[in-house]
mmCIF file of C-alpha atoms in Angstrom:
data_model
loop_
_atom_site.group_PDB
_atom_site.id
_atom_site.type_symbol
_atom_site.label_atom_id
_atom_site.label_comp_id
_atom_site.label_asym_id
_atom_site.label_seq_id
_atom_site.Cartn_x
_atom_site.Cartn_y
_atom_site.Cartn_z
ATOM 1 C CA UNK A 1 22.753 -150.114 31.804
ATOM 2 C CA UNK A 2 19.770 -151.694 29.160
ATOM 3 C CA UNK A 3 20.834 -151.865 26.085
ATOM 4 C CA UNK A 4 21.741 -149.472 23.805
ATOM 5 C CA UNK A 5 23.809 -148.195 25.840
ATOM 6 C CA UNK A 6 22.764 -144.496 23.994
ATOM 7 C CA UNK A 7 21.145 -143.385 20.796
ATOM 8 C CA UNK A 8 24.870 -141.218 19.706
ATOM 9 C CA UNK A 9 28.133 -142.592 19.715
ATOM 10 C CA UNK A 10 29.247 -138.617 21.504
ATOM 11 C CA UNK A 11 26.336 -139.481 24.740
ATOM 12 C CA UNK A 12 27.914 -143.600 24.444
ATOM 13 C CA UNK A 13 31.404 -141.901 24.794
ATOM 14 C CA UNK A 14 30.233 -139.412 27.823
ATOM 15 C CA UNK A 15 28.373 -142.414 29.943
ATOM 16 C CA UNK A 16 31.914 -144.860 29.810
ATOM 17 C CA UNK A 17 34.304 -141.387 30.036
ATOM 18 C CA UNK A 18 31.675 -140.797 33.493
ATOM 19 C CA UNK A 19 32.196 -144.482 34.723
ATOM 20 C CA UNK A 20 35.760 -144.332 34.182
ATOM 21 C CA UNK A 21 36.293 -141.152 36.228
ATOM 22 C CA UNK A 22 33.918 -141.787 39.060
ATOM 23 C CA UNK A 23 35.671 -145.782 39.482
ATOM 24 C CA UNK A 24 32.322 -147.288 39.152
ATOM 25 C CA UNK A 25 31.692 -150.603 37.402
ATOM 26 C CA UNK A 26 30.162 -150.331 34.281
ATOM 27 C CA UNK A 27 28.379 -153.145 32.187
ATOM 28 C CA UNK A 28 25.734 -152.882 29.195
ATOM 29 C CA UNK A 29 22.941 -156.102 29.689
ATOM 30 C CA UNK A 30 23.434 -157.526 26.404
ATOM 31 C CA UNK A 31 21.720 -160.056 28.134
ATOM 32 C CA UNK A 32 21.464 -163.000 25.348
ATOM 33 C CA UNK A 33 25.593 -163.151 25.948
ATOM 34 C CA UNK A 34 24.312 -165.813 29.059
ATOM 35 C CA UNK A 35 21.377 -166.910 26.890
ATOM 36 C CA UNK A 36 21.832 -171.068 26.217
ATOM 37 C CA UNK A 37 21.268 -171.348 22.296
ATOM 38 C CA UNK A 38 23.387 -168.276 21.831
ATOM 39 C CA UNK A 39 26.409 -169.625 23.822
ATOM 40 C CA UNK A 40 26.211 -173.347 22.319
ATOM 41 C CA UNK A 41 26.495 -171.067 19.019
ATOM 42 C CA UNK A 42 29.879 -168.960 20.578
ATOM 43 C CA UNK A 43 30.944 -172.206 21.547
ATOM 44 C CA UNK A 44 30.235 -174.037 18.241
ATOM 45 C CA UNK A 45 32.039 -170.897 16.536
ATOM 46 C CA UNK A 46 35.316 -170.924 18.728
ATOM 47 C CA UNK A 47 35.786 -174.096 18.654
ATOM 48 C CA UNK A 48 36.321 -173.967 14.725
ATOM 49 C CA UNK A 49 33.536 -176.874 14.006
ATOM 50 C CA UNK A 50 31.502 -174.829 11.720
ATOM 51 C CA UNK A 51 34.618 -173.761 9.747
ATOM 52 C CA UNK A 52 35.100 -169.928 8.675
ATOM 53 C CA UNK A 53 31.664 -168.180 8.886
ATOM 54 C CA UNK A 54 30.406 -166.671 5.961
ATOM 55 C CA UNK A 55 27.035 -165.478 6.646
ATOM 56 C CA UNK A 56 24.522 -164.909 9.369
ATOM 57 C CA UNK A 57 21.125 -164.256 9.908
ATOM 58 C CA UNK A 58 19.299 -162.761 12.746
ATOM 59 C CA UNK A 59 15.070 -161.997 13.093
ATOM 60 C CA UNK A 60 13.992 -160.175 15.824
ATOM 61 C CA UNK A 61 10.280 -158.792 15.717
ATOM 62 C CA UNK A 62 7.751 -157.883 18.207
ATOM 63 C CA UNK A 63 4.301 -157.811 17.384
ATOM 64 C CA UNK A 64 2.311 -153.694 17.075
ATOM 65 C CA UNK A 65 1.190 -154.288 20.136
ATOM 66 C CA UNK A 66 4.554 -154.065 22.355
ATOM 67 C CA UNK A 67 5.239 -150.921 20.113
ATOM 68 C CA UNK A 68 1.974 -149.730 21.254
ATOM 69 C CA UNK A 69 2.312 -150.381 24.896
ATOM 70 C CA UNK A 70 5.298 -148.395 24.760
ATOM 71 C CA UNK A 71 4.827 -144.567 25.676
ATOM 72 C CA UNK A 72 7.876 -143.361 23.885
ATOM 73 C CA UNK A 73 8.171 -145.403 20.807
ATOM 74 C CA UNK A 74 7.629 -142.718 18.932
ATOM 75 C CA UNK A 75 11.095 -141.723 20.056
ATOM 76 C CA UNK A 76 12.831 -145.031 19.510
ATOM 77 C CA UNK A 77 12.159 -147.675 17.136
ATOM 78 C CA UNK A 78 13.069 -151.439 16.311
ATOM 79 C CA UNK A 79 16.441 -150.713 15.210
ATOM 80 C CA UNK A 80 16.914 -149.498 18.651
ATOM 81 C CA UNK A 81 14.945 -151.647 20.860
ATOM 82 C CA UNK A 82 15.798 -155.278 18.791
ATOM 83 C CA UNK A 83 18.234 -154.504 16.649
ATOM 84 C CA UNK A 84 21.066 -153.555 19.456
ATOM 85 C CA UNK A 85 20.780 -157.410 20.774
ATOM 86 C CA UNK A 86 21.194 -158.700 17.609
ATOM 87 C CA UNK A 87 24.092 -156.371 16.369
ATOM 88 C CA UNK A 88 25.962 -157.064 19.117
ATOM 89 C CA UNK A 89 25.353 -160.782 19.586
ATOM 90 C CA UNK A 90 26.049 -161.569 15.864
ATOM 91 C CA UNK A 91 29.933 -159.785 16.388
ATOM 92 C CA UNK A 92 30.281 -161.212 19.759
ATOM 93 C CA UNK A 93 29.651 -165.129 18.529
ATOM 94 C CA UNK A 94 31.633 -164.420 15.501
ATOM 95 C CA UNK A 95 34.127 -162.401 17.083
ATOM 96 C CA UNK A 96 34.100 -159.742 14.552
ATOM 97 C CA UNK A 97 33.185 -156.384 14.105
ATOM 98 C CA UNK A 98 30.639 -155.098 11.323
ATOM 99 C CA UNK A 99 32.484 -152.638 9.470
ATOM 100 C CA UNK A 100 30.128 -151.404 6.583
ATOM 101 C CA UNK A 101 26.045 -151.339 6.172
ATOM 102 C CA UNK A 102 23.496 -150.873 4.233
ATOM 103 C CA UNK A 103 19.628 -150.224 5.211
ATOM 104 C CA UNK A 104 16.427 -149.888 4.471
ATOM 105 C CA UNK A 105 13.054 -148.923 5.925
ATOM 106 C CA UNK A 106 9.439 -148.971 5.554
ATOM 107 C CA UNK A 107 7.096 -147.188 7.229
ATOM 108 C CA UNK A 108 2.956 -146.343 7.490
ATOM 109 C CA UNK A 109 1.414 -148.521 9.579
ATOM 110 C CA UNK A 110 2.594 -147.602 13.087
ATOM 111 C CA UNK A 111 2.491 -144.029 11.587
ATOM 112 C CA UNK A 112 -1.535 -144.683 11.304
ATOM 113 C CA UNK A 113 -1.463 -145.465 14.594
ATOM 114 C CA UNK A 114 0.388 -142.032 15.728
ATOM 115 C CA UNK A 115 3.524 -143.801 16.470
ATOM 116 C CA UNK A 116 6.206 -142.096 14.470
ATOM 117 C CA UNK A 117 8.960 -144.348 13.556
ATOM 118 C CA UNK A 118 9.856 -147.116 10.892
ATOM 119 C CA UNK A 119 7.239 -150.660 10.704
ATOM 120 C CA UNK A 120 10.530 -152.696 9.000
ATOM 121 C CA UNK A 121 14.289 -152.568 9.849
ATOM 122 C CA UNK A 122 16.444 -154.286 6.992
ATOM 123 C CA UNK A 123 20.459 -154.217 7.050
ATOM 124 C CA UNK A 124 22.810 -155.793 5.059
ATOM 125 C CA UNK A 125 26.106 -156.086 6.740
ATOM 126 C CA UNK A 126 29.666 -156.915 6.167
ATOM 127 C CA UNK A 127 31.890 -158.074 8.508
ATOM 128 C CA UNK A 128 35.984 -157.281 8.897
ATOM 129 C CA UNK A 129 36.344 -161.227 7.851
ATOM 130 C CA UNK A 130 34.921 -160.789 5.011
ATOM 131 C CA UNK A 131 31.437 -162.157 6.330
ATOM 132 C CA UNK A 132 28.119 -161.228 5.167
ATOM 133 C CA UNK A 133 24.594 -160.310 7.458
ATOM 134 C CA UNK A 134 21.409 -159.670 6.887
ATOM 135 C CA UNK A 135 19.227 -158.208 10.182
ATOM 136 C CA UNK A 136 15.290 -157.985 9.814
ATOM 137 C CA UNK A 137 13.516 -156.076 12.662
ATOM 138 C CA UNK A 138 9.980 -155.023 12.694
ATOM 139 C CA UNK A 139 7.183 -153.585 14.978
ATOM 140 C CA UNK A 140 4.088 -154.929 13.206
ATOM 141 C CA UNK A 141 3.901 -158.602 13.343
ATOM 142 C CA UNK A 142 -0.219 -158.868 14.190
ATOM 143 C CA UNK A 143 -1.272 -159.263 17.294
ATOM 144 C CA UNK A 144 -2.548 -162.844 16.791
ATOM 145 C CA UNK A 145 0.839 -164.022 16.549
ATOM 146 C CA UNK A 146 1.462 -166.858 18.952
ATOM 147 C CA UNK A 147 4.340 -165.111 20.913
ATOM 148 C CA UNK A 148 5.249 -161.306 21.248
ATOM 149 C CA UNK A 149 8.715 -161.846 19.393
ATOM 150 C CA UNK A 150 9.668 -163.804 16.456
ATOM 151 C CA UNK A 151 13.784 -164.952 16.683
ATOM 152 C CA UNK A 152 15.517 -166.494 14.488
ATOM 153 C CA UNK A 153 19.256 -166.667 14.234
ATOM 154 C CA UNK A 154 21.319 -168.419 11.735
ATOM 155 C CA UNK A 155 25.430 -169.408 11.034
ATOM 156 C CA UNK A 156 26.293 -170.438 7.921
ATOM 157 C CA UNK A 157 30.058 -171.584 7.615
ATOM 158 C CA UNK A 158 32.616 -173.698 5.319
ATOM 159 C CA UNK A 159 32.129 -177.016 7.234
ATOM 160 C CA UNK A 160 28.559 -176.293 9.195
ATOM 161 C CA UNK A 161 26.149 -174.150 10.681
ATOM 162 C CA UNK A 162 23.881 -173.303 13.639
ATOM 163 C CA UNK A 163 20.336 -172.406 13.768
ATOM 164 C CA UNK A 164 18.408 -170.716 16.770
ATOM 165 C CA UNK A 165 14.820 -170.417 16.834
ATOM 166 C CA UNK A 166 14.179 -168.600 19.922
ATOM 167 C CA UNK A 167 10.578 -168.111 19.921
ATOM 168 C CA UNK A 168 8.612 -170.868 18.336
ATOM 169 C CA UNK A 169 10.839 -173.489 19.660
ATOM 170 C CA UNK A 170 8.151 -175.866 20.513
ATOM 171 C CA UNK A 171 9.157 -176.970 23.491
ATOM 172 C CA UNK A 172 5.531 -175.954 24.898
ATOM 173 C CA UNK A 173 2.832 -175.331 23.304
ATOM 174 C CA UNK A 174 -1.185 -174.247 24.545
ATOM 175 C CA UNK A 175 -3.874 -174.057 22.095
ATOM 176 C CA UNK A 176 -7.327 -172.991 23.518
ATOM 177 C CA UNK A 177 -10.124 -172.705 20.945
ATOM 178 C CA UNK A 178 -8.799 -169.439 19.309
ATOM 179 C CA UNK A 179 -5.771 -169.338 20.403
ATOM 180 C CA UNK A 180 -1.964 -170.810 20.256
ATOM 181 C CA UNK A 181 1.309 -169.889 22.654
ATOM 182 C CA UNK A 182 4.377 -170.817 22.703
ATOM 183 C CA UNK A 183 5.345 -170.173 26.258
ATOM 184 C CA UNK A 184 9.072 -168.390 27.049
ATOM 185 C CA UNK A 185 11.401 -171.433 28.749
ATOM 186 C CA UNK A 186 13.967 -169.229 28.457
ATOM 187 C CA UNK A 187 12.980 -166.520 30.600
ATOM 188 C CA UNK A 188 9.548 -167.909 32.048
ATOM 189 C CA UNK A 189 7.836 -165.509 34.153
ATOM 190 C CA UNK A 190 7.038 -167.710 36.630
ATOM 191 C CA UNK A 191 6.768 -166.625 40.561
ATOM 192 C CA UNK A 192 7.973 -163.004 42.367
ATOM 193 C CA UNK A 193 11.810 -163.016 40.546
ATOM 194 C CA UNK A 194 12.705 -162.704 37.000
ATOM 195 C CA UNK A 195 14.182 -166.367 36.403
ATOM 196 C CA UNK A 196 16.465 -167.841 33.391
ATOM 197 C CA UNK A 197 18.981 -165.657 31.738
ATOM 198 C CA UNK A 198 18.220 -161.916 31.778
ATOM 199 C CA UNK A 199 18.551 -162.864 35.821
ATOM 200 C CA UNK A 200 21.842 -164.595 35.061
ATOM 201 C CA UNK A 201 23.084 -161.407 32.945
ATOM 202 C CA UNK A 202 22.133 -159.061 36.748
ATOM 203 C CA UNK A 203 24.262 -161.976 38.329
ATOM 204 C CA UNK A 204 26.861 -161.201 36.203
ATOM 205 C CA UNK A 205 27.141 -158.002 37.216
ATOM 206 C CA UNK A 206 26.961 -158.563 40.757
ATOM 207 C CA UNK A 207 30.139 -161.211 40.452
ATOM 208 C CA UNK A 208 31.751 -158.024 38.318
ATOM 209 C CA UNK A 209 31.483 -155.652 41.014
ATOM 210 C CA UNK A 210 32.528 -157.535 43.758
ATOM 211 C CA UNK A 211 35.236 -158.176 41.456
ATOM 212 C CA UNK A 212 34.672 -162.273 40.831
ATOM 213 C CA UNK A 213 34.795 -161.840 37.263
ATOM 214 C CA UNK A 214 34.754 -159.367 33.955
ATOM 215 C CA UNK A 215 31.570 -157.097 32.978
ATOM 216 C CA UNK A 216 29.723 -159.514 30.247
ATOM 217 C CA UNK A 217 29.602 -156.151 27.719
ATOM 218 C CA UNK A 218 31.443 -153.328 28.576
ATOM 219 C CA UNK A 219 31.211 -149.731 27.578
ATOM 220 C CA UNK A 220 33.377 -149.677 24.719
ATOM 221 C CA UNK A 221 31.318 -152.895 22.966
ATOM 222 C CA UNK A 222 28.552 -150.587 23.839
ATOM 223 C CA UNK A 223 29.589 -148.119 22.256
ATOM 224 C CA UNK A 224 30.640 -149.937 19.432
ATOM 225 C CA UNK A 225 26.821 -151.295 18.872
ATOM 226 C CA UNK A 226 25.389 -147.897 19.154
ATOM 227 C CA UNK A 227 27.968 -146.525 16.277
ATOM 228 C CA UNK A 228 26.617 -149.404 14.167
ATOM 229 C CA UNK A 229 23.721 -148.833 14.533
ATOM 230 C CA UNK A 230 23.677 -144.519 13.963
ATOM 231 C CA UNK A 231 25.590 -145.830 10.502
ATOM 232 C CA UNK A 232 22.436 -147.779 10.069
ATOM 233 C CA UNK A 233 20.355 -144.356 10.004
ATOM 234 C CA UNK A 234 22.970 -142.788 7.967
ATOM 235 C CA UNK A 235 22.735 -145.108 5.360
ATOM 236 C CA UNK A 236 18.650 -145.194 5.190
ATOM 237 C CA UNK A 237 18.816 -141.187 5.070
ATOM 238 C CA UNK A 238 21.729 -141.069 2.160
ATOM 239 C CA UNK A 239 20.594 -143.872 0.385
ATOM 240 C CA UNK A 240 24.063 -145.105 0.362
ATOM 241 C CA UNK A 241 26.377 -147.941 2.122
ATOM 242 C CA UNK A 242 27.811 -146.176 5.285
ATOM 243 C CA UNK A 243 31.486 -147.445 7.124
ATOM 244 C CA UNK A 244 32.040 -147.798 10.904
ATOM 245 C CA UNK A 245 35.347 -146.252 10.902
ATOM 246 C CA UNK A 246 37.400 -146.569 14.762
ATOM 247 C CA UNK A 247 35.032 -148.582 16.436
#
């Protein structure tokens, strides 16, 4: 199932309670579990060389216009659509789960447009270790930005740290006369098949069913993720920090 795996911890509950009854295999496509900088950062994390983590920082944007090619966005938001990979990526490099946030929103320019829901996204949280986040999504970088996302993702420990820049990682770049790119050589989108690793997370899966190897989320992390993030929404509405309690 995409990720999140639902929008209320009670429907998250009801989808794994359903797979569990019916027998079927169940997996949600946190997909940047299989992406390269994002392992070399679980690796780098587990294998103690940047210490105990402290802090981490994750950026995930799109520009308005993915917000306004999407027909229910309205209905969603970038909490939902970004934040979600970046929740759950964040616990599953450091191994730990976010137990309290606070949040922040604000809105008006997609609400000009007629799409209903938040421009900014920005949580502060803090982790069972002791560990500290911050998470910045939006929906309005401008449309002359030189790829449709803007990632970022940073580790900060006692004896190092990591830094991903997923987007403007320069490994290509195309200028025309008005015009800059950094091209995707993560996931191109070259040929007929989806290539790089949001194919390797549907591999994944495959190998899971037919029993080769573990689910690379399952329902329960999924779950997890989504009660984060509803404690996000809680906080933003009370004004106050909120606690994931159970999950």
């Amino acid at each position: 199932m995409e990720k999140p795996l639902a929008t209320t911890v009670e429907d998250a509950q009801a989808i794994v309670a359903a797979a569990e009854t019916n027998g079927v295999t169940l997996m949600v496509d946190f997909h940047n579990r299989v992406n390269p900088p994002f392992v070399a950062a679980h690796e780098a994390v587990q294998d103690g060389r940047l210490g105990r983590v402290e802090y981490v920082y994750a950026r995930l944007s799109n520009t308005i216009g993915v917000a306004s090619g999407i027909r229910w966005a309205s209905a969603s938001s970038s909490l939902w659509f970004l934040a979600s990979h970046m929740v759950d990526i964040a616990q599953w490099i450091m191994r730990d789960r976010i137990v309290r946030v606070t949040a922040k929103t604000v809105s008006g320019t997609l609400e000009s447009r007629g799409i209903t829901t938040p421009d900014v996204f920005v949580i502060m949280a803090e982790f069972a270790s002791g560990a500290i986040g911050t998470f910045e999504h939006a929906w309005i970088l401008p449309n002359s930005h030189a790829t449709a996302k803007d990632l970022k993702f940073e580790l900060l420990g006692s004896e190092g740290s990591v830094l991903i820049d997923g987007s403007h990682n320069r490994a290509v770049e195309i200028y025309s006369a008005d015009t800059a790119r950094f091209p995707d050589v993560m996931a191109p989108p070259y040929g007929e098949h989806l290539t790089g690793f949001i194919m390797d997370s549907i591999s994944e899966f495959v190998d899971a069913v037919a029993g080769r190897r573990p689910v690379l989320a399952t329902g329960e992390e999924g779950i997890q993720v989504t009660a984060v993030l509803c404690a996000v929404l809680e906080s933003i509405e009370t004004g106050h920090p909120v606690e994931i309690i159970g999950y």
